[in-house]
PDB file of C-alpha atoms and ligand atoms in Angstrom:
ATOM      1  CA  UNK A  64      -2.789  12.149  -0.005  1.00 89.00           C
ATOM      2  CA  UNK A  65      -2.420  13.917   3.291  1.00 96.00           C
ATOM      3  CA  UNK A  66       0.900  14.396   4.982  1.00 98.00           C
ATOM      4  CA  UNK A  67       0.084  14.240   8.675  1.00 98.00           C
ATOM      5  CA  UNK A  68       1.351  14.073  12.351  1.00 98.00           C
ATOM      6  CA  UNK A  69      -0.927  12.495  14.720  1.00 98.00           C
ATOM      7  CA  UNK A  70      -0.764  13.528  18.312  1.00 98.00           C
ATOM      8  CA  UNK A  71      -2.698  11.351  20.622  1.00 98.00           C
ATOM      9  CA  UNK A  72      -3.179   9.699  23.999  1.00 98.00           C
ATOM     10  CA  UNK A  73      -4.246   6.157  23.331  1.00 97.00           C
ATOM     11  CA  UNK A  74      -7.078   5.536  24.423  1.00 95.00           C
ATOM     12  CA  UNK A  75      -9.619   3.192  22.829  1.00 97.00           C
ATOM     13  CA  UNK A  76     -10.733   5.879  20.294  1.00 98.00           C
ATOM     14  CA  UNK A  77      -7.401   7.095  19.645  1.00 98.00           C
ATOM     15  CA  UNK A  78      -6.433   3.476  18.611  1.00 98.00           C
ATOM     16  CA  UNK A  79      -9.286   3.524  16.041  1.00 98.00           C
ATOM     17  CA  UNK A  80      -7.864   6.856  14.790  1.00 98.00           C
ATOM     18  CA  UNK A  81      -4.416   5.241  14.306  1.00 98.00           C
ATOM     19  CA  UNK A  82      -6.155   2.299  12.491  1.00 98.00           C
ATOM     20  CA  UNK A  83      -7.760   4.808  10.007  1.00 98.00           C
ATOM     21  CA  UNK A  84      -4.431   6.728   9.616  1.00 98.00           C
ATOM     22  CA  UNK A  85      -2.343   3.648   8.704  1.00 98.00           C
ATOM     23  CA  UNK A  86      -4.027   3.361   5.457  1.00 97.00           C
ATOM     24  CA  UNK A  87      -1.270   4.171   2.977  1.00 95.00           C
ATOM     25  CA  UNK A  88      -3.632   5.105   0.113  1.00 96.00           C
ATOM     26  CA  UNK A  89      -4.860   8.103   1.980  1.00 97.00           C
ATOM     27  CA  UNK A  90      -1.997   9.317   4.405  1.00 98.00           C
ATOM     28  CA  UNK A  91       1.663   9.785   4.619  1.00 98.00           C
ATOM     29  CA  UNK A  92       1.958   9.617   8.525  1.00 98.00           C
ATOM     30  CA  UNK A  93       5.218  11.413   9.241  1.00 98.00           C
ATOM     31  CA  UNK A  94       4.926  10.436  12.864  1.00 98.00           C
ATOM     32  CA  UNK A  95       2.825   9.759  16.001  1.00 98.00           C
ATOM     33  CA  UNK A  96       3.459  11.900  19.055  1.00 98.00           C
ATOM     34  CA  UNK A  97       1.932  11.293  22.354  1.00 98.00           C
ATOM     35  CA  UNK A  98       0.803  13.188  25.348  1.00 98.00           C
ATOM     36  CA  UNK A  99      -0.657  12.384  28.816  1.00 97.00           C
ATOM     37  CA  UNK A 100      -4.384  12.385  28.913  1.00 96.00           C
ATOM     38  CA  UNK A 101      -6.446   9.215  29.053  1.00 96.00           C
ATOM     39  CA  UNK A 102      -3.504   7.834  31.071  1.00 97.00           C
ATOM     40  CA  UNK A 103      -0.058   8.888  32.178  1.00 97.00           C
ATOM     41  CA  UNK A 104       2.486   9.583  29.457  1.00 98.00           C
ATOM     42  CA  UNK A 105       4.356   6.353  29.943  1.00 97.00           C
ATOM     43  CA  UNK A 106       1.100   4.354  29.329  1.00 98.00           C
ATOM     44  CA  UNK A 107      -0.232   6.400  26.416  1.00 98.00           C
ATOM     45  CA  UNK A 108       3.113   6.177  24.689  1.00 98.00           C
ATOM     46  CA  UNK A 109       3.573   2.427  25.266  1.00 98.00           C
ATOM     47  CA  UNK A 110       0.053   2.085  23.802  1.00 98.00           C
ATOM     48  CA  UNK A 111       0.739   4.081  20.873  1.00 98.00           C
ATOM     49  CA  UNK A 112       3.963   2.326  19.986  1.00 98.00           C
ATOM     50  CA  UNK A 113       2.218  -1.150  20.700  1.00 98.00           C
ATOM     51  CA  UNK A 114      -0.615  -0.356  18.253  1.00 98.00           C
ATOM     52  CA  UNK A 115       1.995   0.648  15.720  1.00 98.00           C
ATOM     53  CA  UNK A 116       3.927  -2.469  16.113  1.00 98.00           C
ATOM     54  CA  UNK A 117       0.864  -4.672  16.218  1.00 98.00           C
ATOM     55  CA  UNK A 118      -0.484  -3.264  13.032  1.00 98.00           C
ATOM     56  CA  UNK A 119       2.967  -3.520  11.424  1.00 97.00           C
ATOM     57  CA  UNK A 120       2.870   0.325  10.512  1.00 98.00           C
ATOM     58  CA  UNK A 121       6.351   1.932   9.366  1.00 97.00           C
ATOM     59  CA  UNK A 122       5.746   5.156  11.637  1.00 98.00           C
ATOM     60  CA  UNK A 123       8.058   6.687  14.133  1.00 98.00           C
ATOM     61  CA  UNK A 124       6.364   7.244  17.581  1.00 98.00           C
ATOM     62  CA  UNK A 125       7.768  10.206  19.816  1.00 98.00           C
ATOM     63  CA  UNK A 126       6.941  10.618  23.466  1.00 98.00           C
ATOM     64  CA  UNK A 127       5.555  14.029  24.471  1.00 98.00           C
ATOM     65  CA  UNK A 128       4.258  16.061  27.283  1.00 97.00           C
ATOM     66  CA  UNK A 129       3.941  14.340  30.597  1.00 97.00           C
ATOM     67  CA  UNK A 130       1.832  17.026  32.073  1.00 97.00           C
ATOM     68  CA  UNK A 131      -0.455  20.164  30.961  1.00 97.00           C
ATOM     69  CA  UNK A 132       0.740  23.605  30.919  1.00 98.00           C
ATOM     70  CA  UNK A 133      -0.833  24.775  34.143  1.00 96.00           C
ATOM     71  CA  UNK A 134      -3.021  22.019  35.406  1.00 95.00           C
ATOM     72  CA  UNK A 135      -2.142  18.868  37.111  1.00 92.00           C
ATOM     73  CA  UNK A 136      -2.406  15.607  34.981  1.00 91.00           C
ATOM     74  CA  UNK A 137      -5.998  13.964  35.361  1.00 89.00           C
ATOM     75  CA  UNK A 138      -6.273  10.517  33.637  1.00 90.00           C
ATOM     76  CA  UNK A 139      -9.620   9.080  32.333  1.00 88.00           C
ATOM     77  CA  UNK A 140      -9.343   5.752  33.999  1.00 88.00           C
ATOM     78  CA  UNK A 141     -13.247   5.132  34.294  1.00 87.00           C
ATOM     79  CA  UNK A 142     -13.497   5.070  30.492  1.00 90.00           C
ATOM     80  CA  UNK A 143     -10.103   3.861  29.263  1.00 89.00           C
ATOM     81  CA  UNK A 144      -9.141   1.631  32.193  1.00 89.00           C
ATOM     82  CA  UNK A 145      -5.768   1.181  34.205  1.00 92.00           C
ATOM     83  CA  UNK A 146      -3.754   0.521  31.126  1.00 95.00           C
ATOM     84  CA  UNK A 147      -5.263   3.248  28.864  1.00 95.00           C
ATOM     85  CA  UNK A 148      -6.251   0.400  26.483  1.00 97.00           C
ATOM     86  CA  UNK A 149      -8.128  -2.021  28.692  1.00 94.00           C
ATOM     87  CA  UNK A 150      -9.417  -4.999  26.626  1.00 95.00           C
ATOM     88  CA  UNK A 151      -6.368  -5.893  24.500  1.00 96.00           C
ATOM     89  CA  UNK A 152      -3.217  -7.382  25.585  1.00 93.00           C
ATOM     90  CA  UNK A 153      -0.166  -6.467  23.435  1.00 96.00           C
ATOM     91  CA  UNK A 154       2.969  -8.747  23.081  1.00 94.00           C
ATOM     92  CA  UNK A 155       6.257  -7.058  25.054  1.00 94.00           C
ATOM     93  CA  UNK A 156       7.393  -4.173  22.711  1.00 96.00           C
ATOM     94  CA  UNK A 157      10.389  -4.879  20.394  1.00 97.00           C
ATOM     95  CA  UNK A 158      10.357  -1.353  18.726  1.00 97.00           C
ATOM     96  CA  UNK A 159      11.712   1.820  20.461  1.00 97.00           C
ATOM     97  CA  UNK A 160      10.654   5.342  20.705  1.00 98.00           C
ATOM     98  CA  UNK A 161      12.168   8.017  18.607  1.00 98.00           C
ATOM     99  CA  UNK A 162      15.011   9.582  20.602  1.00 98.00           C
ATOM    100  CA  UNK A 163      13.547  13.109  20.246  1.00 98.00           C
ATOM    101  CA  UNK A 164      10.815  14.559  22.554  1.00 98.00           C
ATOM    102  CA  UNK A 165       7.561  14.977  20.626  1.00 98.00           C
ATOM    103  CA  UNK A 166       7.956  18.636  20.697  1.00 98.00           C
ATOM    104  CA  UNK A 167      11.299  18.599  18.919  1.00 98.00           C
ATOM    105  CA  UNK A 168      10.145  15.855  16.611  1.00 98.00           C
ATOM    106  CA  UNK A 169       7.253  17.966  15.670  1.00 98.00           C
ATOM    107  CA  UNK A 170       9.464  20.902  14.933  1.00 98.00           C
ATOM    108  CA  UNK A 171      12.095  18.869  12.973  1.00 98.00           C
ATOM    109  CA  UNK A 172       9.589  17.078  10.843  1.00 98.00           C
ATOM    110  CA  UNK A 173       7.706  20.114   9.892  1.00 98.00           C
ATOM    111  CA  UNK A 174      11.039  22.075   9.049  1.00 98.00           C
ATOM    112  CA  UNK A 175      12.172  19.178   7.061  1.00 98.00           C
ATOM    113  CA  UNK A 176       8.985  18.746   5.125  1.00 97.00           C
ATOM    114  CA  UNK A 177       8.823  20.066   1.570  1.00 96.00           C
ATOM    115  CA  UNK A 178       5.070  20.079   1.646  1.00 97.00           C
ATOM    116  CA  UNK A 179       2.775  21.322   4.035  1.00 98.00           C
ATOM    117  CA  UNK A 180       1.533  19.100   6.796  1.00 98.00           C
ATOM    118  CA  UNK A 181      -1.785  18.639   8.578  1.00 98.00           C
ATOM    119  CA  UNK A 182      -1.424  18.413  12.315  1.00 98.00           C
ATOM    120  CA  UNK A 183      -4.183  15.967  14.029  1.00 98.00           C
ATOM    121  CA  UNK A 184      -4.764  16.049  17.506  1.00 98.00           C
ATOM    122  CA  UNK A 185      -6.940  13.401  19.621  1.00 98.00           C
ATOM    123  CA  UNK A 186      -5.664  14.321  22.949  1.00 98.00           C
ATOM    124  CA  UNK A 187      -4.883  17.492  25.033  1.00 98.00           C
ATOM    125  CA  UNK A 188      -3.184  20.273  22.979  1.00 98.00           C
ATOM    126  CA  UNK A 189       0.136  20.670  25.011  1.00 98.00           C
ATOM    127  CA  UNK A 190       2.601  19.385  22.470  1.00 98.00           C
ATOM    128  CA  UNK A 191       1.156  21.376  19.604  1.00 98.00           C
ATOM    129  CA  UNK A 192       0.950  24.528  21.833  1.00 98.00           C
ATOM    130  CA  UNK A 193       4.581  24.066  22.871  1.00 98.00           C
ATOM    131  CA  UNK A 194       5.920  23.434  19.547  1.00 98.00           C
ATOM    132  CA  UNK A 195       4.197  26.774  18.045  1.00 98.00           C
ATOM    133  CA  UNK A 196       5.696  28.702  20.934  1.00 98.00           C
ATOM    134  CA  UNK A 197       9.287  27.095  20.763  1.00 98.00           C
ATOM    135  CA  UNK A 198       9.607  27.573  17.108  1.00 98.00           C
ATOM    136  CA  UNK A 199       6.792  29.882  15.421  1.00 98.00           C
ATOM    137  CA  UNK A 200       8.463  29.290  11.987  1.00 97.00           C
ATOM    138  CA  UNK A 201       6.712  25.978  11.757  1.00 98.00           C
ATOM    139  CA  UNK A 202       3.462  27.923  11.241  1.00 97.00           C
ATOM    140  CA  UNK A 203       4.547  28.099   7.466  1.00 97.00           C
ATOM    141  CA  UNK A 204       4.599  24.177   7.042  1.00 98.00           C
ATOM    142  CA  UNK A 205       1.290  23.672   8.615  1.00 98.00           C
ATOM    143  CA  UNK A 206      -1.645  23.319   6.418  1.00 98.00           C
ATOM    144  CA  UNK A 207      -4.180  23.008   9.232  1.00 98.00           C
ATOM    145  CA  UNK A 208      -4.836  21.768  12.577  1.00 98.00           C
ATOM    146  CA  UNK A 209      -7.664  19.200  13.049  1.00 98.00           C
ATOM    147  CA  UNK A 210      -8.511  18.380  16.692  1.00 98.00           C
ATOM    148  CA  UNK A 211     -10.975  16.424  18.657  1.00 98.00           C
ATOM    149  CA  UNK A 212     -12.036  18.765  21.386  1.00 98.00           C
ATOM    150  CA  UNK A 213     -14.679  21.054  22.729  1.00 98.00           C
ATOM    151  CA  UNK A 214     -18.543  21.118  22.540  1.00 98.00           C
ATOM    152  CA  UNK A 215     -20.897  24.051  21.761  1.00 97.00           C
ATOM    153  CA  UNK A 216     -23.428  21.979  23.759  1.00 96.00           C
ATOM    154  CA  UNK A 217     -22.724  20.231  27.109  1.00 96.00           C
ATOM    155  CA  UNK A 218     -19.443  18.857  28.244  1.00 97.00           C
ATOM    156  CA  UNK A 219     -18.399  15.238  29.206  1.00 96.00           C
ATOM    157  CA  UNK A 220     -16.064  15.941  32.203  1.00 95.00           C
ATOM    158  CA  UNK A 221     -18.012  19.020  33.596  1.00 96.00           C
ATOM    159  CA  UNK A 222     -21.223  20.512  32.527  1.00 96.00           C
ATOM    160  CA  UNK A 223     -19.465  22.867  30.237  1.00 97.00           C
ATOM    161  CA  UNK A 224     -16.119  21.127  29.251  1.00 97.00           C
ATOM    162  CA  UNK A 225     -14.985  18.304  27.046  1.00 98.00           C
ATOM    163  CA  UNK A 226     -12.094  16.237  28.289  1.00 98.00           C
ATOM    164  CA  UNK A 227      -9.228  17.022  25.796  1.00 98.00           C
ATOM    165  CA  UNK A 228      -9.711  20.831  26.183  1.00 98.00           C
ATOM    166  CA  UNK A 229     -10.267  20.720  30.082  1.00 98.00           C
ATOM    167  CA  UNK A 230      -6.862  18.697  30.424  1.00 97.00           C
ATOM    168  CA  UNK A 231      -5.174  21.619  29.214  1.00 98.00           C
ATOM    169  CA  UNK A 232      -7.225  24.680  28.603  1.00 98.00           C
ATOM    170  CA  UNK A 233      -4.239  27.050  28.219  1.00 98.00           C
ATOM    171  CA  UNK A 234      -2.692  25.022  25.503  1.00 98.00           C
ATOM    172  CA  UNK A 235      -6.088  24.834  23.650  1.00 98.00           C
ATOM    173  CA  UNK A 236      -6.149  28.563  24.053  1.00 98.00           C
ATOM    174  CA  UNK A 237      -2.722  29.031  22.293  1.00 98.00           C
ATOM    175  CA  UNK A 238      -3.806  26.592  19.472  1.00 98.00           C
ATOM    176  CA  UNK A 239      -7.191  28.067  18.880  1.00 98.00           C
ATOM    177  CA  UNK A 240      -5.742  31.594  18.706  1.00 97.00           C
ATOM    178  CA  UNK A 241      -2.863  30.671  16.638  1.00 98.00           C
ATOM    179  CA  UNK A 242      -4.561  32.078  13.420  1.00 97.00           C
ATOM    180  CA  UNK A 243      -3.908  28.890  11.646  1.00 98.00           C
ATOM    181  CA  UNK A 244      -6.639  27.010  10.027  1.00 98.00           C
ATOM    182  CA  UNK A 245      -8.163  25.251  12.908  1.00 98.00           C
ATOM    183  CA  UNK A 246     -10.902  22.480  12.522  1.00 98.00           C
ATOM    184  CA  UNK A 247     -12.689  21.210  15.595  1.00 98.00           C
ATOM    185  CA  UNK A 248     -14.326  18.051  15.783  1.00 98.00           C
ATOM    186  CA  UNK A 249     -16.610  18.442  18.932  1.00 98.00           C
ATOM    187  CA  UNK A 250     -18.711  16.204  21.065  1.00 98.00           C
ATOM    188  CA  UNK A 251     -21.862  17.768  19.243  1.00 98.00           C
ATOM    189  CA  UNK A 252     -21.000  15.416  16.187  1.00 98.00           C
ATOM    190  CA  UNK A 253     -18.946  12.748  17.948  1.00 98.00           C
ATOM    191  CA  UNK A 254     -21.998  11.941  20.228  1.00 97.00           C
ATOM    192  CA  UNK A 255     -23.788  11.013  16.894  1.00 97.00           C
ATOM    193  CA  UNK A 256     -21.499   8.088  15.848  1.00 98.00           C
ATOM    194  CA  UNK A 257     -22.363   5.587  18.437  1.00 97.00           C
ATOM    195  CA  UNK A 258     -20.611   2.230  18.031  1.00 96.00           C
ATOM    196  CA  UNK A 259     -23.376  -0.348  18.939  1.00 96.00           C
ATOM    197  CA  UNK A 260     -22.983  -3.910  19.635  1.00 95.00           C
ATOM    198  CA  UNK A 261     -24.487  -4.905  16.364  1.00 96.00           C
ATOM    199  CA  UNK A 262     -21.568  -3.006  14.511  1.00 97.00           C
ATOM    200  CA  UNK A 263     -18.904  -4.607  16.733  1.00 97.00           C
ATOM    201  CA  UNK A 264     -20.533  -7.967  15.658  1.00 97.00           C
ATOM    202  CA  UNK A 265     -20.429  -6.944  11.893  1.00 97.00           C
ATOM    203  CA  UNK A 266     -16.630  -5.951  12.165  1.00 98.00           C
ATOM    204  CA  UNK A 267     -15.833  -9.309  14.066  1.00 97.00           C
ATOM    205  CA  UNK A 268     -16.517 -11.073  10.799  1.00 97.00           C
ATOM    206  CA  UNK A 269     -13.620  -9.448   9.009  1.00 97.00           C
ATOM    207  CA  UNK A 270     -11.326 -11.484  11.328  1.00 97.00           C
ATOM    208  CA  UNK A 271      -8.192  -9.780  10.663  1.00 97.00           C
ATOM    209  CA  UNK A 272      -5.623  -8.180  13.126  1.00 97.00           C
ATOM    210  CA  UNK A 273      -7.190  -4.753  12.889  1.00 98.00           C
ATOM    211  CA  UNK A 274     -10.625  -6.125  13.568  1.00 98.00           C
ATOM    212  CA  UNK A 275      -9.428  -8.280  16.552  1.00 97.00           C
ATOM    213  CA  UNK A 276      -7.990  -4.952  17.998  1.00 98.00           C
ATOM    214  CA  UNK A 277     -11.210  -3.019  17.271  1.00 98.00           C
ATOM    215  CA  UNK A 278     -13.497  -5.722  18.641  1.00 98.00           C
ATOM    216  CA  UNK A 279     -11.781  -6.291  21.838  1.00 98.00           C
ATOM    217  CA  UNK A 280     -11.207  -2.521  22.542  1.00 97.00           C
ATOM    218  CA  UNK A 281     -14.810  -1.497  21.635  1.00 97.00           C
ATOM    219  CA  UNK A 282     -16.386  -4.164  23.912  1.00 96.00           C
ATOM    220  CA  UNK A 283     -14.773  -2.782  26.868  1.00 95.00           C
ATOM    221  CA  UNK A 284     -15.220   1.047  25.655  1.00 94.00           C
ATOM    222  CA  UNK A 285     -19.045   0.205  25.303  1.00 94.00           C
ATOM    223  CA  UNK A 286     -19.384  -1.352  28.711  1.00 92.00           C
ATOM    224  CA  UNK A 287     -17.482   1.655  30.228  1.00 93.00           C
ATOM    225  CA  UNK A 288     -19.521   4.220  28.489  1.00 90.00           C
ATOM    226  CA  UNK A 289     -22.726   2.546  29.425  1.00 91.00           C
ATOM    227  CA  UNK A 290     -21.519   2.545  33.132  1.00 92.00           C
ATOM    228  CA  UNK A 291     -20.486   6.228  33.149  1.00 92.00           C
ATOM    229  CA  UNK A 292     -22.775   7.896  30.750  1.00 92.00           C
ATOM    230  CA  UNK A 293     -25.755   5.282  30.197  1.00 92.00           C
ATOM    231  CA  UNK A 294     -24.883   4.983  26.374  1.00 91.00           C
ATOM    232  CA  UNK A 295     -25.816   1.838  24.598  1.00 91.00           C
ATOM    233  CA  UNK A 296     -23.027   2.395  22.048  1.00 93.00           C
ATOM    234  CA  UNK A 297     -19.795   4.317  22.737  1.00 95.00           C
ATOM    235  CA  UNK A 298     -19.232   7.827  20.774  1.00 96.00           C
ATOM    236  CA  UNK A 299     -16.286   7.150  18.511  1.00 97.00           C
ATOM    237  CA  UNK A 300     -14.824  10.576  19.125  1.00 98.00           C
ATOM    238  CA  UNK A 301     -11.326  10.552  17.830  1.00 98.00           C
ATOM    239  CA  UNK A 302     -11.448   8.656  14.543  1.00 98.00           C
ATOM    240  CA  UNK A 303     -13.870  11.428  13.162  1.00 98.00           C
ATOM    241  CA  UNK A 304     -10.687  13.616  12.802  1.00 98.00           C
ATOM    242  CA  UNK A 305      -9.038  11.246  10.380  1.00 98.00           C
ATOM    243  CA  UNK A 306     -12.259  10.187   8.694  1.00 98.00           C
ATOM    244  CA  UNK A 307     -13.172  13.890   8.017  1.00 98.00           C
ATOM    245  CA  UNK A 308      -9.799  14.073   5.910  1.00 98.00           C
ATOM    246  CA  UNK A 309     -10.572  10.684   4.123  1.00 98.00           C
ATOM    247  CA  UNK A 310     -13.864  12.201   2.745  1.00 97.00           C
ATOM    248  CA  UNK A 311     -14.285  15.954   3.085  1.00 95.00           C
ATOM    249  CA  UNK A 312     -18.057  15.511   2.702  1.00 97.00           C
ATOM    250  CA  UNK A 313     -18.308  13.563   6.186  1.00 98.00           C
ATOM    251  CA  UNK A 314     -18.467  16.506   8.492  1.00 98.00           C
ATOM    252  CA  UNK A 315     -20.110  19.963   8.069  1.00 98.00           C
ATOM    253  CA  UNK A 316     -18.192  22.695   9.529  1.00 98.00           C
ATOM    254  CA  UNK A 317     -18.966  26.307  10.415  1.00 98.00           C
ATOM    255  CA  UNK A 318     -16.565  29.145  10.424  1.00 98.00           C
ATOM    256  CA  UNK A 319     -17.120  30.677  13.781  1.00 98.00           C
ATOM    257  CA  UNK A 320     -15.306  32.566  16.693  1.00 98.00           C
ATOM    258  CA  UNK A 321     -14.384  30.298  19.626  1.00 98.00           C
ATOM    259  CA  UNK A 322     -13.233  31.490  22.999  1.00 98.00           C
ATOM    260  CA  UNK A 323     -11.780  29.050  25.501  1.00 98.00           C
ATOM    261  CA  UNK A 324     -12.899  29.756  29.036  1.00 98.00           C
ATOM    262  CA  UNK A 325      -9.749  30.273  31.237  1.00 98.00           C
ATOM    263  CA  UNK A 326     -11.577  31.576  34.196  1.00 95.00           C
ATOM    264  CA  UNK A 327     -10.927  28.703  36.457  1.00 92.00           C
ATOM    265  CA  UNK A 328     -14.567  28.820  37.382  1.00 95.00           C
ATOM    266  CA  UNK A 329     -17.406  26.201  36.727  1.00 96.00           C
ATOM    267  CA  UNK A 330     -16.972  26.718  33.038  1.00 97.00           C
ATOM    268  CA  UNK A 331     -13.310  26.375  32.761  1.00 97.00           C
ATOM    269  CA  UNK A 332     -12.194  24.667  29.598  1.00 98.00           C
ATOM    270  CA  UNK A 333     -15.467  25.328  27.905  1.00 98.00           C
ATOM    271  CA  UNK A 334     -15.285  26.129  24.203  1.00 98.00           C
ATOM    272  CA  UNK A 335     -17.638  28.985  23.687  1.00 98.00           C
ATOM    273  CA  UNK A 336     -18.317  28.485  19.941  1.00 98.00           C
ATOM    274  CA  UNK A 337     -20.340  31.560  18.673  1.00 98.00           C
ATOM    275  CA  UNK A 338     -22.400  29.508  16.190  1.00 97.00           C
ATOM    276  CA  UNK A 339     -24.918  32.332  15.750  1.00 97.00           C
ATOM    277  CA  UNK A 340     -22.346  35.050  15.538  1.00 98.00           C
ATOM    278  CA  UNK A 341     -23.744  37.042  18.485  1.00 98.00           C
ATOM    279  CA  UNK A 342     -20.448  38.682  19.337  1.00 97.00           C
ATOM    280  CA  UNK A 343     -19.178  39.521  15.653  1.00 98.00           C
ATOM    281  CA  UNK A 344     -15.646  38.622  16.745  1.00 98.00           C
ATOM    282  CA  UNK A 345     -13.150  37.318  14.362  1.00 97.00           C
ATOM    283  CA  UNK A 346     -13.744  33.715  13.234  1.00 98.00           C
ATOM    284  CA  UNK A 347     -10.819  31.598  14.257  1.00 98.00           C
ATOM    285  CA  UNK A 348     -12.129  27.920  13.961  1.00 98.00           C
ATOM    286  CA  UNK A 349     -14.133  25.725  11.770  1.00 98.00           C
ATOM    287  CA  UNK A 350     -16.469  23.964  14.272  1.00 98.00           C
ATOM    288  CA  UNK A 351     -18.264  20.726  13.591  1.00 98.00           C
ATOM    289  CA  UNK A 352     -21.961  20.902  13.050  1.00 97.00           C
ATOM    290  CA  UNK A 353     -23.116  17.760  11.517  1.00 98.00           C
ATOM    291  CA  UNK A 354     -21.814  14.309  10.258  1.00 98.00           C
ATOM    292  CA  UNK A 355     -22.899  11.633   7.967  1.00 98.00           C
ATOM    293  CA  UNK A 356     -23.224   8.819  10.223  1.00 98.00           C
ATOM    294  CA  UNK A 357     -23.629   5.977   7.699  1.00 98.00           C
ATOM    295  CA  UNK A 358     -20.565   7.334   5.827  1.00 98.00           C
ATOM    296  CA  UNK A 359     -18.605   7.245   8.976  1.00 98.00           C
ATOM    297  CA  UNK A 360     -19.148   3.741   9.831  1.00 98.00           C
ATOM    298  CA  UNK A 361     -18.246   2.642   6.258  1.00 98.00           C
ATOM    299  CA  UNK A 362     -14.988   4.598   6.438  1.00 98.00           C
ATOM    300  CA  UNK A 363     -14.109   2.597   9.531  1.00 98.00           C
ATOM    301  CA  UNK A 364     -15.073  -0.841   8.043  1.00 98.00           C
ATOM    302  CA  UNK A 365     -13.036  -0.009   4.886  1.00 97.00           C
ATOM    303  CA  UNK A 366     -10.159   0.824   6.925  1.00 98.00           C
ATOM    304  CA  UNK A 367     -10.287  -2.236   9.138  1.00 98.00           C
ATOM    305  CA  UNK A 368     -10.776  -4.318   5.864  1.00 97.00           C
ATOM    306  CA  UNK A 369      -7.553  -2.895   4.340  1.00 97.00           C
ATOM    307  CA  UNK A 370      -5.476  -4.720   7.014  1.00 97.00           C
ATOM    308  CA  UNK A 371      -4.284  -8.299   6.100  1.00 83.00           C
TER     309      UNK A 371
HETATM  310  C1  BDR B 253     -11.788  12.636  24.189  1.00 96.12           C
HETATM  311  O1  BDR B 253     -11.542  12.180  25.481  1.00 96.12           O
HETATM  312  C2  BDR B 253     -10.826  11.101  25.499  1.00 96.12           C
HETATM  313  O2  BDR B 253     -11.111  10.385  26.732  1.00 96.12           O
HETATM  314  C3  BDR B 253     -11.121  10.447  24.095  1.00 96.12           C
HETATM  315  O3  BDR B 253      -9.986   9.729  23.703  1.00 96.12           O
HETATM  316  C4  BDR B 253     -11.172  11.558  23.262  1.00 96.12           C
HETATM  317  O4  BDR B 253     -10.062  12.077  22.706  1.00 96.12           O
HETATM  318  C5  BDR B 253     -13.301  12.744  24.048  1.00 96.12           C
HETATM  319  O5  BDR B 253     -13.840  13.720  24.979  1.00 96.12           O
HETATM  320 CA1   CA B 254      -7.941  10.870  22.880  1.00 96.12          CA
END
């Protein structure tokens, strides 16, 4: 059983991460916190709370950073649409947000927890960076941070950089250099888990509320990924974080030095992961190297089936 806080910016693939995290047999989700990223903070927060309400999950949702530490907000409308979750219409919300800002929510929740907590990030790292700076004593309560972000090969928003890291490279720098155990799920593995239409059709047969959400979202996600990147199946980036906690054999990690490029040049936001240890620098991250694709899609299917 993992105690987790999930910080996210839903986002189609973030939504799938929430479906996975909602399984009580694996997770005690202490809260979901939100950040701007795929859309504005208002939209990603409303999306997160709507998913939680729709799936009838008993999880508090706290609204977080509306903008990165230094950069301007840049949303990802080409992939996630105007709402941030194009493809699914939720009913008007009945639930409310936790009254605390996500950063205070994270700090309070960690300090009040008897057990250590795993922090999971599927969006830009602004909230986690600010929480660590505001109250460094939370470090003692953090088991590890597992984040979707970066790439040791090519990027997806610039030749060098991945979206979550480039949204807030300075925040990523703080997190990666926190000396906490950092697990990075990079594009190098998430580009291997492509959600083809045949898989969407297979999931449609489950015919429950989670499958309806998944199918509607993935149809739009696939179409947009095809238009922008030419992929026949959308890479399911974010759920790899949660899935890697469900089965620790899913992802192969390598302990390496990672440097975040803060140069403001063409490689701004690049995660320079020293896979071959050229630089002999301190190893600060566990970087994803490989993934068991078949196991991943079984984990997704099992999660969707667990909803009534
Ligand atoms: C990341 O960017 C976002 O658009 C996705 O939700 C994912 O977190 C992939 O680069
Ligand atoms: Ca995301």
